[in-house]
């Protein structure tokens, strides 16, 4: 993964990341968030995977149903955010991927294998966002009462 900071205006940094073949996007985003001490950020991206794991949150099970796609797909849209969870940056990203026949599949991005590239823009906010576990769902949700 290569990363370049494009801008820094009043605590609002903008980065562009280019993932290498074989990178897992969740792992490289988490590593970058730790490296640059990101506490609140939004992210977007495009690219392709040779395989990807999508998740759909099942409220009854309080867990993600996994869907593993083992084929080349285009990343049509990758959107997400970075917030702190127990003091560590956590990536929350959703993705839509397209198959060769035009079928689109989407969900929570649980992991993937970049091939040939994934280009991500990360825009930091000059604040902190905190996640707290919601007792009703078990999900770590952004809690605005903790935002500063």
XYZ file of C-alpha atoms in Angstrom:
148
model
C 0.000 0.000 0.000
C 1.160 3.467 -0.845
C -0.253 6.535 0.875
C 0.193 10.237 0.285
C -1.115 13.162 2.275
C -2.557 15.683 -0.176
C -3.697 18.426 2.142
C -3.803 19.638 5.741
C -6.066 22.571 6.508
C -6.875 23.338 10.135
C -6.626 19.714 11.234
C -8.502 18.338 8.256
C -6.070 16.107 6.409
C -6.785 14.431 3.088
C -4.975 11.237 2.080
C -4.984 9.074 -1.037
C -4.140 5.399 -0.631
C -3.311 3.024 -3.460
C -3.470 -0.605 -2.386
C -1.192 -3.234 -3.890
C -2.217 -6.545 -5.433
C -2.967 -8.955 -2.595
C -3.678 -6.288 0.048
C -6.684 -6.723 2.336
C -8.429 -3.321 2.355
C -9.657 -3.545 5.954
C -6.163 -4.389 7.202
C -4.405 -1.615 5.250
C -7.040 0.977 6.178
C -6.737 0.039 9.853
C -2.927 0.239 9.676
C -3.099 3.668 7.996
C -5.616 4.940 10.555
C -3.263 3.907 13.371
C -0.175 5.304 11.627
C -1.757 8.719 11.082
C -3.758 8.754 14.351
C -7.117 9.132 12.602
C -9.930 9.626 15.128
C -12.730 10.699 12.788
C -12.676 10.348 9.011
C -14.737 9.456 5.977
C -13.508 7.282 3.141
C -14.444 6.421 -0.419
C -12.855 4.247 -3.050
C -12.907 2.384 -6.335
C -10.895 -0.498 -7.747
C -11.169 -4.268 -8.034
C -10.814 -7.505 -6.075
C -10.007 -11.083 -6.975
C -12.245 -12.024 -4.055
C -14.208 -10.248 -1.346
C -16.199 -11.092 1.776
C -19.419 -9.161 2.290
C -21.490 -9.074 5.443
C -25.176 -8.574 6.135
C -26.057 -7.904 9.780
C -28.592 -10.402 11.093
C -30.295 -8.771 14.093
C -31.696 -12.049 15.393
C -28.232 -13.655 15.478
C -26.499 -10.388 16.432
C -23.798 -11.237 13.923
C -22.917 -10.803 10.261
C -23.978 -13.337 7.684
C -20.935 -13.745 5.464
C -21.023 -13.966 1.697
C -17.704 -14.927 0.140
C -17.302 -13.935 -3.515
C -14.482 -15.937 -5.138
C -14.172 -14.196 -8.484
C -12.884 -11.005 -10.053
C -15.189 -8.076 -9.255
C -15.081 -4.319 -9.771
C -15.502 -2.035 -6.770
C -18.398 0.157 -7.899
C -18.571 2.039 -4.599
C -16.717 1.882 -1.298
C -17.939 4.215 1.448
C -17.182 4.274 5.125
C -15.822 5.979 8.183
C -13.174 5.794 10.858
C -14.039 6.210 14.538
C -12.408 5.160 17.798
C -13.478 1.931 19.479
C -11.909 1.505 22.929
C -9.231 4.004 21.929
C -8.282 2.293 18.656
C -9.319 3.399 15.157
C -11.985 1.151 13.673
C -13.012 0.978 10.026
C -16.702 0.706 9.162
C -17.122 0.334 5.406
C -19.855 -0.711 3.024
C -19.216 -1.747 -0.534
C -20.950 -2.487 -3.817
C -19.091 -4.757 -6.224
C -20.011 -5.629 -9.794
C -19.630 -8.979 -11.492
C -18.633 -9.355 -15.149
C -22.300 -9.880 -16.109
C -23.279 -6.573 -14.464
C -24.840 -8.068 -11.335
C -24.177 -5.893 -8.285
C -23.631 -7.249 -4.787
C -23.266 -5.162 -1.671
C -22.897 -5.143 2.059
C -20.507 -4.563 4.914
C -16.864 -4.955 3.819
C -15.402 -7.742 5.958
C -12.284 -8.365 3.851
C -10.977 -8.847 0.364
C -7.998 -9.330 -1.910
C -7.073 -6.312 -4.029
C -6.405 -7.095 -7.703
C -5.195 -5.100 -9.567
C -5.726 -1.910 -7.514
C -7.882 -0.145 -4.963
C -7.751 3.657 -4.726
C -9.123 5.172 -1.529
C -9.538 8.787 -0.481
C -9.614 9.438 3.268
C -10.748 12.811 4.649
C -10.058 13.407 8.327
C -12.212 15.632 10.510
C -10.602 17.735 13.267
C -12.503 15.896 16.005
C -12.880 12.464 17.574
C -15.731 10.034 17.115
C -16.262 7.267 19.670
C -17.979 3.922 19.217
C -19.837 2.245 22.055
C -21.440 -1.172 22.073
C -25.206 -0.918 21.704
C -26.808 -3.438 24.089
C -29.806 -3.979 21.796
C -27.761 -5.033 18.753
C -24.271 -5.798 20.002
C -22.907 -3.408 17.368
C -20.257 -0.780 18.102
C -22.143 2.355 17.043
C -20.973 5.959 16.929
C -22.156 7.687 20.086
C -22.386 11.426 19.622
C -22.437 12.097 23.383
C -18.757 11.078 23.392
C -17.773 13.189 20.386
C -15.448 16.098 21.035
